[in-house]
Short mmCIF file of C-alpha atoms in Angstrom, two decimals:
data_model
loop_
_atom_site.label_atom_id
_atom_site.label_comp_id
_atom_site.label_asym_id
_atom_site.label_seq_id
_atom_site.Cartn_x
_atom_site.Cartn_y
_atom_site.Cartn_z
CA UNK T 977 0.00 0.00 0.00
CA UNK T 978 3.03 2.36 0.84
CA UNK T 979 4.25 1.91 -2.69
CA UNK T 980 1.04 2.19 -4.09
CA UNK T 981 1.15 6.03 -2.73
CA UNK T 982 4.28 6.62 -4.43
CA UNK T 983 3.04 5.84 -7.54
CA UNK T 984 0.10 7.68 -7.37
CA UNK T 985 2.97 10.91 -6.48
CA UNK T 986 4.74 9.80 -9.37
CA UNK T 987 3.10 12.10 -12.17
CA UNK T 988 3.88 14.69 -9.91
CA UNK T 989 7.50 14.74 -10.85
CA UNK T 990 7.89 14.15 -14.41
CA UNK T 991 6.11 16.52 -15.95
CA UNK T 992 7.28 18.06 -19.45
CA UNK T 993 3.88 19.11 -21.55
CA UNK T 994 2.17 21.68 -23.69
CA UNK T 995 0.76 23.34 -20.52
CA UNK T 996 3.79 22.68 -18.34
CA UNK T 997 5.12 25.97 -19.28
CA UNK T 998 1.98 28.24 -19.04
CA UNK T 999 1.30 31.05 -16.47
CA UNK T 1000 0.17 28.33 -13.33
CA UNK T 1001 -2.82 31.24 -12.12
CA UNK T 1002 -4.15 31.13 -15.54
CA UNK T 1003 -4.18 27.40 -15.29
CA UNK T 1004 -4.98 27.48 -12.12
CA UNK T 1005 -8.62 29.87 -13.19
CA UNK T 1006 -9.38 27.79 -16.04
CA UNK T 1007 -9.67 24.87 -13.80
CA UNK T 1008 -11.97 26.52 -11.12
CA UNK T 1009 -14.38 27.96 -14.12
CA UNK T 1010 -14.32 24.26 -15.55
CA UNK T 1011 -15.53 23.04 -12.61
CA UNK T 1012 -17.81 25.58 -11.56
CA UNK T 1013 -19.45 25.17 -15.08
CA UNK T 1014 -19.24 21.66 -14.53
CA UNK T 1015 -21.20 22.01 -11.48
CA UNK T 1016 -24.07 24.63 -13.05
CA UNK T 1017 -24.69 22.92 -16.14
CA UNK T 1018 -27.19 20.43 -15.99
CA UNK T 1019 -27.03 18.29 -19.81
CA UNK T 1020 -24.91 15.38 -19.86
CA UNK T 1021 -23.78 16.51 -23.11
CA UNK T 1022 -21.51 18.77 -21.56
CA UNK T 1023 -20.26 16.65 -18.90
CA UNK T 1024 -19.63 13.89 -22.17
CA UNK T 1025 -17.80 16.75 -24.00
CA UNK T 1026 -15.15 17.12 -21.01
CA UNK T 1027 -14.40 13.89 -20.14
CA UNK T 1028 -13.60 13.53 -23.52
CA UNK T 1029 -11.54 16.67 -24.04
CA UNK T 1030 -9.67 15.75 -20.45
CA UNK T 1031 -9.33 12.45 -22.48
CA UNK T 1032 -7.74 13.63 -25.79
CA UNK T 1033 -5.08 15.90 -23.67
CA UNK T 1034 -4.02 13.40 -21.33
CA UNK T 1035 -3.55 10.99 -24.69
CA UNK T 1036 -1.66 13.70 -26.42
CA UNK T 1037 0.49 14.16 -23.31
CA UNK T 1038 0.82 10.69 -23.57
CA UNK T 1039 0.07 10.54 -19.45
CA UNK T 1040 1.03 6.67 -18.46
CA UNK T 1041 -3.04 4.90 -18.75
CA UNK T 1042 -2.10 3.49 -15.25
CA UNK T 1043 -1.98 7.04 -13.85
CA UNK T 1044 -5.05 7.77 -15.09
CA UNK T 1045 -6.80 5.03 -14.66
CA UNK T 1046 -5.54 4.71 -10.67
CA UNK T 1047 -6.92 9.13 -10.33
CA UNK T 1048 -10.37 7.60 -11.93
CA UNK T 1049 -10.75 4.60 -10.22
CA UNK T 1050 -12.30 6.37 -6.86
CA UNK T 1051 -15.09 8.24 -8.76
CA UNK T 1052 -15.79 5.57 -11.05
CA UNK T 1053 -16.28 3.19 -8.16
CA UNK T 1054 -18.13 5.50 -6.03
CA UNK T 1055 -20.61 6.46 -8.59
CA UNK T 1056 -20.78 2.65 -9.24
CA UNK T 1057 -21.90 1.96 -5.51
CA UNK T 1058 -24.36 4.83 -5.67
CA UNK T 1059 -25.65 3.67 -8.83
CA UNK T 1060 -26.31 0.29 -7.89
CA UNK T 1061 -28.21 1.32 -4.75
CA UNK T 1062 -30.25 3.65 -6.53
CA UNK T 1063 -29.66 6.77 -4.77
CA UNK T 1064 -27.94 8.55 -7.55
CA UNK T 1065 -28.21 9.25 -11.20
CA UNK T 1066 -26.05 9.06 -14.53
CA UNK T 1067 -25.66 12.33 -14.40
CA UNK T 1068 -23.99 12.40 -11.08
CA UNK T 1069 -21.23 10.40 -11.92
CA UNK T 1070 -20.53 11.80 -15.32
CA UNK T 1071 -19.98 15.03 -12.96
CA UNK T 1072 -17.86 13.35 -10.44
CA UNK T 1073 -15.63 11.88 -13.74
CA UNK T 1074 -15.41 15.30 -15.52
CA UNK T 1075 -14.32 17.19 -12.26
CA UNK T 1076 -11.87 14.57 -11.06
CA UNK T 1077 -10.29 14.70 -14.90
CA UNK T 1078 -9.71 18.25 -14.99
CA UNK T 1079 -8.17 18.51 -11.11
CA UNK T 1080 -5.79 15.61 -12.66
CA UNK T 1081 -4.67 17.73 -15.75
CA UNK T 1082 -3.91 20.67 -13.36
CA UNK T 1083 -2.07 18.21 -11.39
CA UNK T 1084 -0.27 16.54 -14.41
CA UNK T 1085 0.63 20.16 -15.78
CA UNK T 1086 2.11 21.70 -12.85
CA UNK T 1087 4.58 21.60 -10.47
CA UNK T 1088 3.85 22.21 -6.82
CA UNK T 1089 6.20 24.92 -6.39
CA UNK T 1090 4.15 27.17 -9.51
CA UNK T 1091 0.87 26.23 -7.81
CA UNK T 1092 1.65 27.28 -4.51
CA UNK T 1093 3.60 30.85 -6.32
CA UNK T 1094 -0.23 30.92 -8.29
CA UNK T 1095 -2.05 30.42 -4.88
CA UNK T 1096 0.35 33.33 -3.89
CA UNK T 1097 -0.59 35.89 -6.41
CA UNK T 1098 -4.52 35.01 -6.45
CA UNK T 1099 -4.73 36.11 -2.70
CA UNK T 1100 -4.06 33.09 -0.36
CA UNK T 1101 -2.84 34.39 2.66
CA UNK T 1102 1.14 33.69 2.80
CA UNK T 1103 0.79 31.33 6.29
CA UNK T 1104 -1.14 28.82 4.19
CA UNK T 1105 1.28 29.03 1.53
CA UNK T 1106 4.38 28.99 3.27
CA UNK T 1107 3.51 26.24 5.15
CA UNK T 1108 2.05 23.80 2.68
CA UNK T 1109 5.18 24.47 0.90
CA UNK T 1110 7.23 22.88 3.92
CA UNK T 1111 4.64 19.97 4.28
CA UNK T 1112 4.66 18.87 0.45
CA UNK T 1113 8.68 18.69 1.29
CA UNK T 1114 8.17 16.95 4.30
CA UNK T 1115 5.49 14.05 2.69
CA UNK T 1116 8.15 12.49 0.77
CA UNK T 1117 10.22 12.11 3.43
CA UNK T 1118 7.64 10.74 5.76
CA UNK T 1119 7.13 8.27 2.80
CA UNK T 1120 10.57 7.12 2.72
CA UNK T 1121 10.51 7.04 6.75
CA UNK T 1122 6.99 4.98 6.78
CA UNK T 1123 8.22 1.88 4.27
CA UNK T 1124 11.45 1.93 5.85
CA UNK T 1125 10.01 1.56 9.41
CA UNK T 1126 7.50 -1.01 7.94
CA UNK T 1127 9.67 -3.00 6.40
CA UNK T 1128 12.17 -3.50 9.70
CA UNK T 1129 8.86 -3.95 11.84
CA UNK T 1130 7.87 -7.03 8.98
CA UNK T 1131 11.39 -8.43 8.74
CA UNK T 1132 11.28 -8.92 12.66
CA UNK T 1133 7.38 -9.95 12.72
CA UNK T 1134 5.81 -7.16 13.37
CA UNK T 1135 2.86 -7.79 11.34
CA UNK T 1136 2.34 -11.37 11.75
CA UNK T 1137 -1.01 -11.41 12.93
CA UNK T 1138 -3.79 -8.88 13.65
CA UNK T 1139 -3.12 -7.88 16.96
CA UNK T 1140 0.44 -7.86 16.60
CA UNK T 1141 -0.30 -5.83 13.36
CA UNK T 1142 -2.13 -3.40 15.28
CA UNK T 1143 0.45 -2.38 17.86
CA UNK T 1144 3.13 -2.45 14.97
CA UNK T 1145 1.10 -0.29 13.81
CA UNK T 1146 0.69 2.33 16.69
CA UNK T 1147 4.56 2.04 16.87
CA UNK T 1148 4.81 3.27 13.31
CA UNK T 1149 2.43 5.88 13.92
CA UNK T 1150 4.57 7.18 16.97
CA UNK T 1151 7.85 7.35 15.60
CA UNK T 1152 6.69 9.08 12.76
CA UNK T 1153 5.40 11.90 14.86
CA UNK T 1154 8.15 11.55 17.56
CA UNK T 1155 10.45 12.07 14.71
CA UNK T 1156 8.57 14.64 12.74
CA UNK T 1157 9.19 16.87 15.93
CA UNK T 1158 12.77 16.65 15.59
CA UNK T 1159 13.16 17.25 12.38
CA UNK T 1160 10.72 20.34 12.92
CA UNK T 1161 13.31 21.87 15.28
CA UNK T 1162 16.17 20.63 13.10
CA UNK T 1163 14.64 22.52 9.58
CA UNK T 1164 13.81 25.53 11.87
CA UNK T 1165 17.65 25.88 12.89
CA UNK T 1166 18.83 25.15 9.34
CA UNK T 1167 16.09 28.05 7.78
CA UNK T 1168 16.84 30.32 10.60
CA UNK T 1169 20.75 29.94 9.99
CA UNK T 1170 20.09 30.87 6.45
CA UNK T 1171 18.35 34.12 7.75
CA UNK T 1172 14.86 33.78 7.88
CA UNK T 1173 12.53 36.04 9.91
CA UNK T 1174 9.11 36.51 8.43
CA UNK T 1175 8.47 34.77 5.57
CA UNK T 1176 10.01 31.93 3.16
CA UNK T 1177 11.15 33.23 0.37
CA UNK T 1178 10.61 31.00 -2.84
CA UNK T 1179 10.58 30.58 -6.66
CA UNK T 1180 8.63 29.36 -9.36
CA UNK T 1181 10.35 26.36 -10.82
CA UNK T 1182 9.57 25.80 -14.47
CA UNK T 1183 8.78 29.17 -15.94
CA UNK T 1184 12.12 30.32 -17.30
CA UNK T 1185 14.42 33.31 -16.37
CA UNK T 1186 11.19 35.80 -16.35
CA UNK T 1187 10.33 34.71 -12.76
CA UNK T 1188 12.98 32.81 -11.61
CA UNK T 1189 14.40 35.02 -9.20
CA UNK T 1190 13.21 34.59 -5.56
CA UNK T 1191 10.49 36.82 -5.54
CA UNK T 1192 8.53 38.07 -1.97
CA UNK T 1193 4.76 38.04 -3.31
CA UNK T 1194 3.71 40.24 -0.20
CA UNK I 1488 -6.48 -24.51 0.83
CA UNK I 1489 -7.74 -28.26 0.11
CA UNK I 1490 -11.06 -27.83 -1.23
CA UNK I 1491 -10.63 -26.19 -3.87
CA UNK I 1492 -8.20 -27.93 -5.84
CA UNK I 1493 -10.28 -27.67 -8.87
CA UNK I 1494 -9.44 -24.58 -9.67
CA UNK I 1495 -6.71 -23.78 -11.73
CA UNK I 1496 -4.13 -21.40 -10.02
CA UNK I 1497 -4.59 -18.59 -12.10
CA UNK I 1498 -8.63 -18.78 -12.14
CA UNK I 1499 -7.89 -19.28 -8.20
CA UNK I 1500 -5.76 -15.86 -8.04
CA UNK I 1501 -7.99 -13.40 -10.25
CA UNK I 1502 -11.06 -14.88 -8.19
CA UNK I 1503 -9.83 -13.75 -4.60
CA UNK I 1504 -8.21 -10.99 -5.87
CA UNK I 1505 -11.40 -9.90 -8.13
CA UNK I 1506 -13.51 -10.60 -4.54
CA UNK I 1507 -10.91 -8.55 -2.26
CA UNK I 1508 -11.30 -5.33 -4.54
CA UNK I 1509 -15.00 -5.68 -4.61
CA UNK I 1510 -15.04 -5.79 -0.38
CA UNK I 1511 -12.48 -3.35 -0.09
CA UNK I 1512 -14.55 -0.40 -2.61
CA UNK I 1513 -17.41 -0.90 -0.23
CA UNK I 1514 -15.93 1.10 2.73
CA UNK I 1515 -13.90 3.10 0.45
CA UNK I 1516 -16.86 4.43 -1.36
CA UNK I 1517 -17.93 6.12 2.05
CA UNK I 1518 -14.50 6.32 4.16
CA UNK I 1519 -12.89 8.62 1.56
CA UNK I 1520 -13.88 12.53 0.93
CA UNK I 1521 -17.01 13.05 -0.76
CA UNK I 1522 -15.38 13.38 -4.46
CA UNK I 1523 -15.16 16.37 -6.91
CA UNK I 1524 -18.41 17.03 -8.06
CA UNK I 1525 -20.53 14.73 -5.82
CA UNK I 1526 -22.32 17.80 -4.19
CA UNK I 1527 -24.29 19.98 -5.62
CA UNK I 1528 -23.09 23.52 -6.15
CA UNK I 1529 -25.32 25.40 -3.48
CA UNK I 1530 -24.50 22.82 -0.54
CA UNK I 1531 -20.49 23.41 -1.89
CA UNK I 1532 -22.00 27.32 -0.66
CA UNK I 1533 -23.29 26.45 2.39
CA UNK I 1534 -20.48 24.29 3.39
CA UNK I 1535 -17.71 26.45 2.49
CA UNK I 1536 -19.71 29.12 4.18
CA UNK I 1537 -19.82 27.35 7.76
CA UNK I 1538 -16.39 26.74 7.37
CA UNK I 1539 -15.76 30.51 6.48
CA UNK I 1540 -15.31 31.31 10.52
CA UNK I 1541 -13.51 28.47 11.55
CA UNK I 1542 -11.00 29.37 8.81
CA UNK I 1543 -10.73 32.85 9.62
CA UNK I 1544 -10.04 32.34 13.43
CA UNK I 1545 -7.50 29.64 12.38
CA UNK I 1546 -5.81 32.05 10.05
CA UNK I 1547 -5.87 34.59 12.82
CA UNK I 1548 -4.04 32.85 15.68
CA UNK I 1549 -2.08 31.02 13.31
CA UNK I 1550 -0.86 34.59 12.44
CA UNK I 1551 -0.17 35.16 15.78
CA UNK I 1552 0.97 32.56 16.94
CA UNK I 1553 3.86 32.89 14.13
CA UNK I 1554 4.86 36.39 14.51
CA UNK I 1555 5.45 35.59 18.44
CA UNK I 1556 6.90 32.05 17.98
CA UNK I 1557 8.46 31.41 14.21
CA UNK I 1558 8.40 27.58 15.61
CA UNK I 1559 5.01 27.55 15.01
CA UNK I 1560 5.34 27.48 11.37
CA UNK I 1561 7.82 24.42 10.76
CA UNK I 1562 5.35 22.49 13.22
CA UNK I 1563 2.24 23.38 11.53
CA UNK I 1564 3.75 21.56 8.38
CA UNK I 1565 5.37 19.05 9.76
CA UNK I 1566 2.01 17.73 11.35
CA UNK I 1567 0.29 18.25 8.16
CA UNK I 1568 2.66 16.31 6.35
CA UNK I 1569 2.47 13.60 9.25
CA UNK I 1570 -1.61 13.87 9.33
CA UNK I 1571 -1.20 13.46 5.18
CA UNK I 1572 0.92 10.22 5.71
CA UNK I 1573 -1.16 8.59 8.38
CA UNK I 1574 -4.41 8.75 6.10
CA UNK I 1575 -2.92 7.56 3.62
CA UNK I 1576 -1.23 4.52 5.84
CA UNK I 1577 -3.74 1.26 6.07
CA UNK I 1578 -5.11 -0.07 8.20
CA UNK I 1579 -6.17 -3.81 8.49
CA UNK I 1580 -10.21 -4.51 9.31
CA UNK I 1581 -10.82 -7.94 10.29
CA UNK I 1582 -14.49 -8.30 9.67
CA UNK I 1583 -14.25 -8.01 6.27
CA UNK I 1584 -10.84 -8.56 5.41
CA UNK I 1585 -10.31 -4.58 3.93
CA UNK I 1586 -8.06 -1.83 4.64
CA UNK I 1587 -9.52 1.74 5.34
CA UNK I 1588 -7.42 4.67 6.57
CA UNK I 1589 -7.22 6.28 10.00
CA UNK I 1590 -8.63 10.09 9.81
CA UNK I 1591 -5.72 11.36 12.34
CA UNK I 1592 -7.12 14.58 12.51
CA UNK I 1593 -8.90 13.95 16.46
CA UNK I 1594 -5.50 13.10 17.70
CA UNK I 1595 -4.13 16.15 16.02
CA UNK I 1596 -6.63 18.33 17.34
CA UNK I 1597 -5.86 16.58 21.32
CA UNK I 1598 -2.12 16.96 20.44
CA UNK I 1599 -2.32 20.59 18.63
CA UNK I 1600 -5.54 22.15 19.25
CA UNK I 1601 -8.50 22.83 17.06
CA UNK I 1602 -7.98 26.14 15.61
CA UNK I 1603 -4.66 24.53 14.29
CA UNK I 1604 -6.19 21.50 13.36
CA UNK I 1605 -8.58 23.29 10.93
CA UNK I 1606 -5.32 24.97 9.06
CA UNK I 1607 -4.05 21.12 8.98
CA UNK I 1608 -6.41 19.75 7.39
CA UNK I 1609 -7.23 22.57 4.95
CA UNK I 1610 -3.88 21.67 3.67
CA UNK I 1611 -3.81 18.15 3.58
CA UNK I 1612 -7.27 17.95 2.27
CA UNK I 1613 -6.01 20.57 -0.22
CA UNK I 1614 -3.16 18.34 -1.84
CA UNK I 1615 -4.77 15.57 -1.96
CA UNK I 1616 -7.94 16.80 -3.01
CA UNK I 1617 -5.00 18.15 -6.22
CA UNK I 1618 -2.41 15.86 -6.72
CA UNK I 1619 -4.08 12.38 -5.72
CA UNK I 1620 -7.73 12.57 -7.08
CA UNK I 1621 -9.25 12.33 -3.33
CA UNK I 1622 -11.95 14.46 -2.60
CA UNK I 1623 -11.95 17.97 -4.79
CA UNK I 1624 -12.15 21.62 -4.75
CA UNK I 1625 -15.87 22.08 -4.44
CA UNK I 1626 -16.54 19.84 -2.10
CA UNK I 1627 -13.41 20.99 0.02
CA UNK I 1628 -15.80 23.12 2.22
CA UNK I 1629 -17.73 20.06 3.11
CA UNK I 1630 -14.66 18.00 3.88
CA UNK I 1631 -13.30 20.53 6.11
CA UNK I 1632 -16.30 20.84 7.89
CA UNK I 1633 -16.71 17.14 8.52
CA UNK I 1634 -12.89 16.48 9.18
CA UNK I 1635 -11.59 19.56 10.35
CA UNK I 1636 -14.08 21.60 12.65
CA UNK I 1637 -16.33 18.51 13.39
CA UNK I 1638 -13.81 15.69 14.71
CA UNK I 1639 -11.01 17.80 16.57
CA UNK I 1640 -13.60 19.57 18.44
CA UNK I 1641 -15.17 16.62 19.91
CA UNK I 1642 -12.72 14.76 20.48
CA UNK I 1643 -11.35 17.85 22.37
CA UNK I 1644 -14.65 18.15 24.10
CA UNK I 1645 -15.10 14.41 25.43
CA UNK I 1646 -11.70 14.05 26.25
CA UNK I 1647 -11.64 17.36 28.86
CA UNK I 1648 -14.84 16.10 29.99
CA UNK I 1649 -13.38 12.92 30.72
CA UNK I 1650 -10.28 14.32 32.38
CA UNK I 1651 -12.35 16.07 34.63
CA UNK I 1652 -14.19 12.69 35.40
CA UNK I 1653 -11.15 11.06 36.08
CA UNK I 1654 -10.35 8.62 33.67
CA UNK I 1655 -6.96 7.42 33.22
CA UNK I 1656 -4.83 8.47 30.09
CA UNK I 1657 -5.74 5.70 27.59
CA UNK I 1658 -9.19 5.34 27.89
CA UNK I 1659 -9.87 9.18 27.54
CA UNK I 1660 -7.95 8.68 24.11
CA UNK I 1661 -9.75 5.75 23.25
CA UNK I 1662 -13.22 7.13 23.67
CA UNK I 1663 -12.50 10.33 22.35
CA UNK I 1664 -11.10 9.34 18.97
CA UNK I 1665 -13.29 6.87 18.75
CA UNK I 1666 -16.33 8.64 19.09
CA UNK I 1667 -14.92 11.32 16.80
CA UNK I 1668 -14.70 8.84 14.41
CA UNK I 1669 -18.00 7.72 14.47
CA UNK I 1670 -19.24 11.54 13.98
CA UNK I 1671 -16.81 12.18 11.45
CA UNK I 1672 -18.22 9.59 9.16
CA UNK I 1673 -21.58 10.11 10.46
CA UNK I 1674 -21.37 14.19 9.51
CA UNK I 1675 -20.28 13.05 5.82
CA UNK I 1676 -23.39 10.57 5.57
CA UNK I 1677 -25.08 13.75 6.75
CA UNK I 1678 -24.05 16.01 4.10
CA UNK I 1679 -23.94 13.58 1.44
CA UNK I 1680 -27.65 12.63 1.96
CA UNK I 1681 -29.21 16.69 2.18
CA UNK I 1682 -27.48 16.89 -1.56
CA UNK I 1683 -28.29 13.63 -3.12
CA UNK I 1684 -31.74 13.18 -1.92
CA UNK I 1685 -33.70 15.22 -4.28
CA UNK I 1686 -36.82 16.12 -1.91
CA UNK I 1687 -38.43 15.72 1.03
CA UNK I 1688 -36.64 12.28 1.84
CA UNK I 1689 -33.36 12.90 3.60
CA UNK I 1690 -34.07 11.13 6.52
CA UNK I 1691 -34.87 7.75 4.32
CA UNK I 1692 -31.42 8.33 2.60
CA UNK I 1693 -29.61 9.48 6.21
CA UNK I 1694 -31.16 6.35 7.60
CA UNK I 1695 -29.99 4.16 3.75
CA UNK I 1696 -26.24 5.49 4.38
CA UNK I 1697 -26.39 4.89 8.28
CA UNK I 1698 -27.90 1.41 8.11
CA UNK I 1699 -25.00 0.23 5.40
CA UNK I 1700 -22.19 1.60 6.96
CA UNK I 1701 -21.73 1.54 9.87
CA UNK I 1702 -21.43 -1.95 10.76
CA UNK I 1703 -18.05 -1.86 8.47
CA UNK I 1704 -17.33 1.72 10.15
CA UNK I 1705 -17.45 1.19 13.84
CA UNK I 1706 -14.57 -1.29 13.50
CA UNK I 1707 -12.75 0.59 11.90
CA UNK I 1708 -13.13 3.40 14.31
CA UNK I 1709 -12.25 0.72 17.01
CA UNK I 1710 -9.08 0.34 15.10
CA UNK I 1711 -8.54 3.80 14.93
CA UNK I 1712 -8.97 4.49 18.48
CA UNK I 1713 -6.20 1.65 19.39
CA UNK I 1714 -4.14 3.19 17.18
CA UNK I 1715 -4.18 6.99 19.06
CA UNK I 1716 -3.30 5.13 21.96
CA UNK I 1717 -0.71 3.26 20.27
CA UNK I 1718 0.98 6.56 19.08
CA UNK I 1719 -0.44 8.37 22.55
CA UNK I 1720 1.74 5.84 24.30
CA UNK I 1721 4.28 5.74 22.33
CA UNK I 1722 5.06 9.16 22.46
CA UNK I 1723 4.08 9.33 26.52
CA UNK I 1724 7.39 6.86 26.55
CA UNK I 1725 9.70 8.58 24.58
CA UNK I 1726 9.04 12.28 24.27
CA UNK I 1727 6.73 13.42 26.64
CA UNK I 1728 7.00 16.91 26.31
CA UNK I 1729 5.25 17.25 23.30
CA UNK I 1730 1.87 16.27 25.11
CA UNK I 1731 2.46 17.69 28.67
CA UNK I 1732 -0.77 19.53 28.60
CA UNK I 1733 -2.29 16.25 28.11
CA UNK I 1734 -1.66 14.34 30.93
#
């Protein structure tokens, strides 16, 4: 399951499209009106006409099937379930598919660091952003951390039956957090030795030498 | 496996494995976020709006709390990332032979507090809602509401209550995130039934979502409240200081 989550991160990093290189706000807008409009209008026609659209761009992109297929899967389950109990229409989960599609081209275009520098310039207060920016650092390593713990808990039996499992478990779960602690106070001495008072300063990655000096976006 | 010989290996393999996924989208379909698009564009309003206060006040100390204490910020992420993780981490059911995922965020309102809590889960809600297809941006409001506002606070609430009672240490984390659980998933069934029932028969749907779930649910909310005392003790044993204004 651990590995599982690194897949689904995977997209995240290699990333070299027609839309990589766009402004990220604009991208960023386009996908809020697409949903909203995705929300308003009622035909399925138009729900159809997105998925499809979402479909042809993530072909020409030539996106791995597996990655889409493993962003789709939830949706296309859920609406499944709902459908088979009667308590929702088509309809429904043609909007569930068409708004899940066009969060995953935003996600398959851009890099975290240009959507955080978007969030930045549309308004987002700069806590959120400064601090999301030190958590999407912090998830890989937690990743690495998790399997690693997991894997010395199984090679020594830790997960040999349920209750066993269970406590392994709660041990994984505390020395994650015990050690996310000290590396909290160990980044806060490394950014404060490299003379930080306020506020993080930070670039956009991917969009050339126009904006690729650190820039304050106050 | 004797009695079922017959079977050819590969027929045997794609069967279980064809029978696991079917069990294990059953909980799924209700234990994730509600998904992009699921709600219907006024109840996105209304959500968002309820959460409009909570946000602000979070934004507010969380301002605060930085410009007195520059800590704050590298610990605000660093539980985010580790509330991000555990949800994502499964965890074995043994009714049904399924994972589901703990929802962290009660212990992180005991450990943190709620107005923090709200900020924490705005973000991790926020990337996964973007980069892993869980949940969405319209229905974000709801989420938050359910996972963010909801659970921390009571859990916060029962377990002071329960301090005051008297109870020892583990049980007061038990019950707490356990019960938090229960709401948690219990809010979502909520919100999830006022949108998709089209008139006049939300309490038939409440009651549909209720009846179905929650015999797989309040396992898994057992599981989840072993597991806060796992980590509770855990961290009781080896760095205490973190929840000194637990104890």
């Amino acid at each position: 399951m651990i590995h599982l989550s690194h897949d689904l991160f995977e997209p995240v990093v290699l990333r070299q499209n027609s839309l990589s290189r766009q402004e990220p706000y604009i991208k960023v807008i386009a996908c809020v009106i697409c949903l909203l409009m995705n929300l308003l209008i009622p035909h399925d026609l138009f729900q159809t006409v997105l998925i499809l659209a979402c479909l042809f761009i993530c072909l020409s992109w030539r996106v791995k099937v597996r990655y889409v297929i493993a962003r789709l899967s939830l949706p296309l389950f859920i609406g499944a379930f709902l459908l088979l109990l009667g308590m929702a229409r088509l309809h429904l989960v043609l909007v569930m598919l068409a708004g899940v599609f066009c969060l995953s081209l935003l996600s398959f275009s851009t890099p975290v660091e240009d959507l955080l520098f978007s969030l930045r310039r549309l308004g987002c207060p700069h806590v959120i952003v400064e601090v999301m920016f030190l958590m999407y650092k912090y998830i890989f390593i937690f990743f690495e951390e998790a399997d690693s713990i997991y894997h010395a808990q199984a090679a020594r039996l830790g997960y040999a039956d349920f209750k066993t499992s269970l406590s392994s478990f709660g041990v994984l779960a505390g020395m994650l957090l015990v050690s996310s602690f000290e590396r909290a106070s160990a980044c806060y001495e490394a950014i404060l030795s490299r003379g930080y008072s306020e506020r993080l300063l930070y670039s956009s990655s991917s969009l050339g030498a126009k904006s690729a000096k650190p820039q304050e976006g106050n | 496996m004797c009695y079922n010989v017959f079977l050819p290996m590969k027929t045997k393999v794609i069967l279980i494995l064809a029978g696991l996924s079917v069990i294990s989208f059953v909980p799924a379909a209700y234990a994730m976020h509600i998904a992009e698009g699921m709600l219907k564009l006024s109840w996105c309003g209304v959500w968002w709006a309820v959460c409009l206060p909570f946000l602000a006040v979070g934004l507010y100390r969380a301002k605060k709390m930085k410009s007195s204490n520059p800590f704050y910020t590298v610990l605000l992420s660093v539980m985010a990332a580790a509330v991000f993780v555990f949800s994502m981490l499964p965890i074995p059911v043994p009714i049904t032979g399924t994972t589901s995922h703990p929802t962290a965020t009660p212990l992180s309102g005991m450990i943190l507090g709620v107005w923090s809590t709200v900020i924490v889960s705005l973000l991790s809600l926020f990337i996964q809602a973007v980069f892993l297809g869980h949940g969405g941006l319209s229905t974000l409001g709801a989420n938050l509401f359910s996972m963010g506002v909801v659970g921390p606070s009571i859990a916060v609430f029962i377990f002071y209550a329960l301090k005051k009672a008297g109870v020892f240490l583990g049980l007061r984390v038990f019950i707490s995130s356990f019960l938090a659980n229960i709401l948690i998933y219990t809010m979502t069934a909520f919100q999830l039934s006022l949108s998709l029932s089209d008139s006049g028969n939300i309490e038939s749907t409440f009651a549909k979502f209720v009846v179905l779930f929650m015999p797989i649910q309040l396992p898994i909310a057992a599981i989840e409240g072993f597991l806060a005392v796992g980590i509770i003790k855990y961290i009781q044993a080896h760095k205490p200081q973190i929840i000194n204004h637990l104890i």
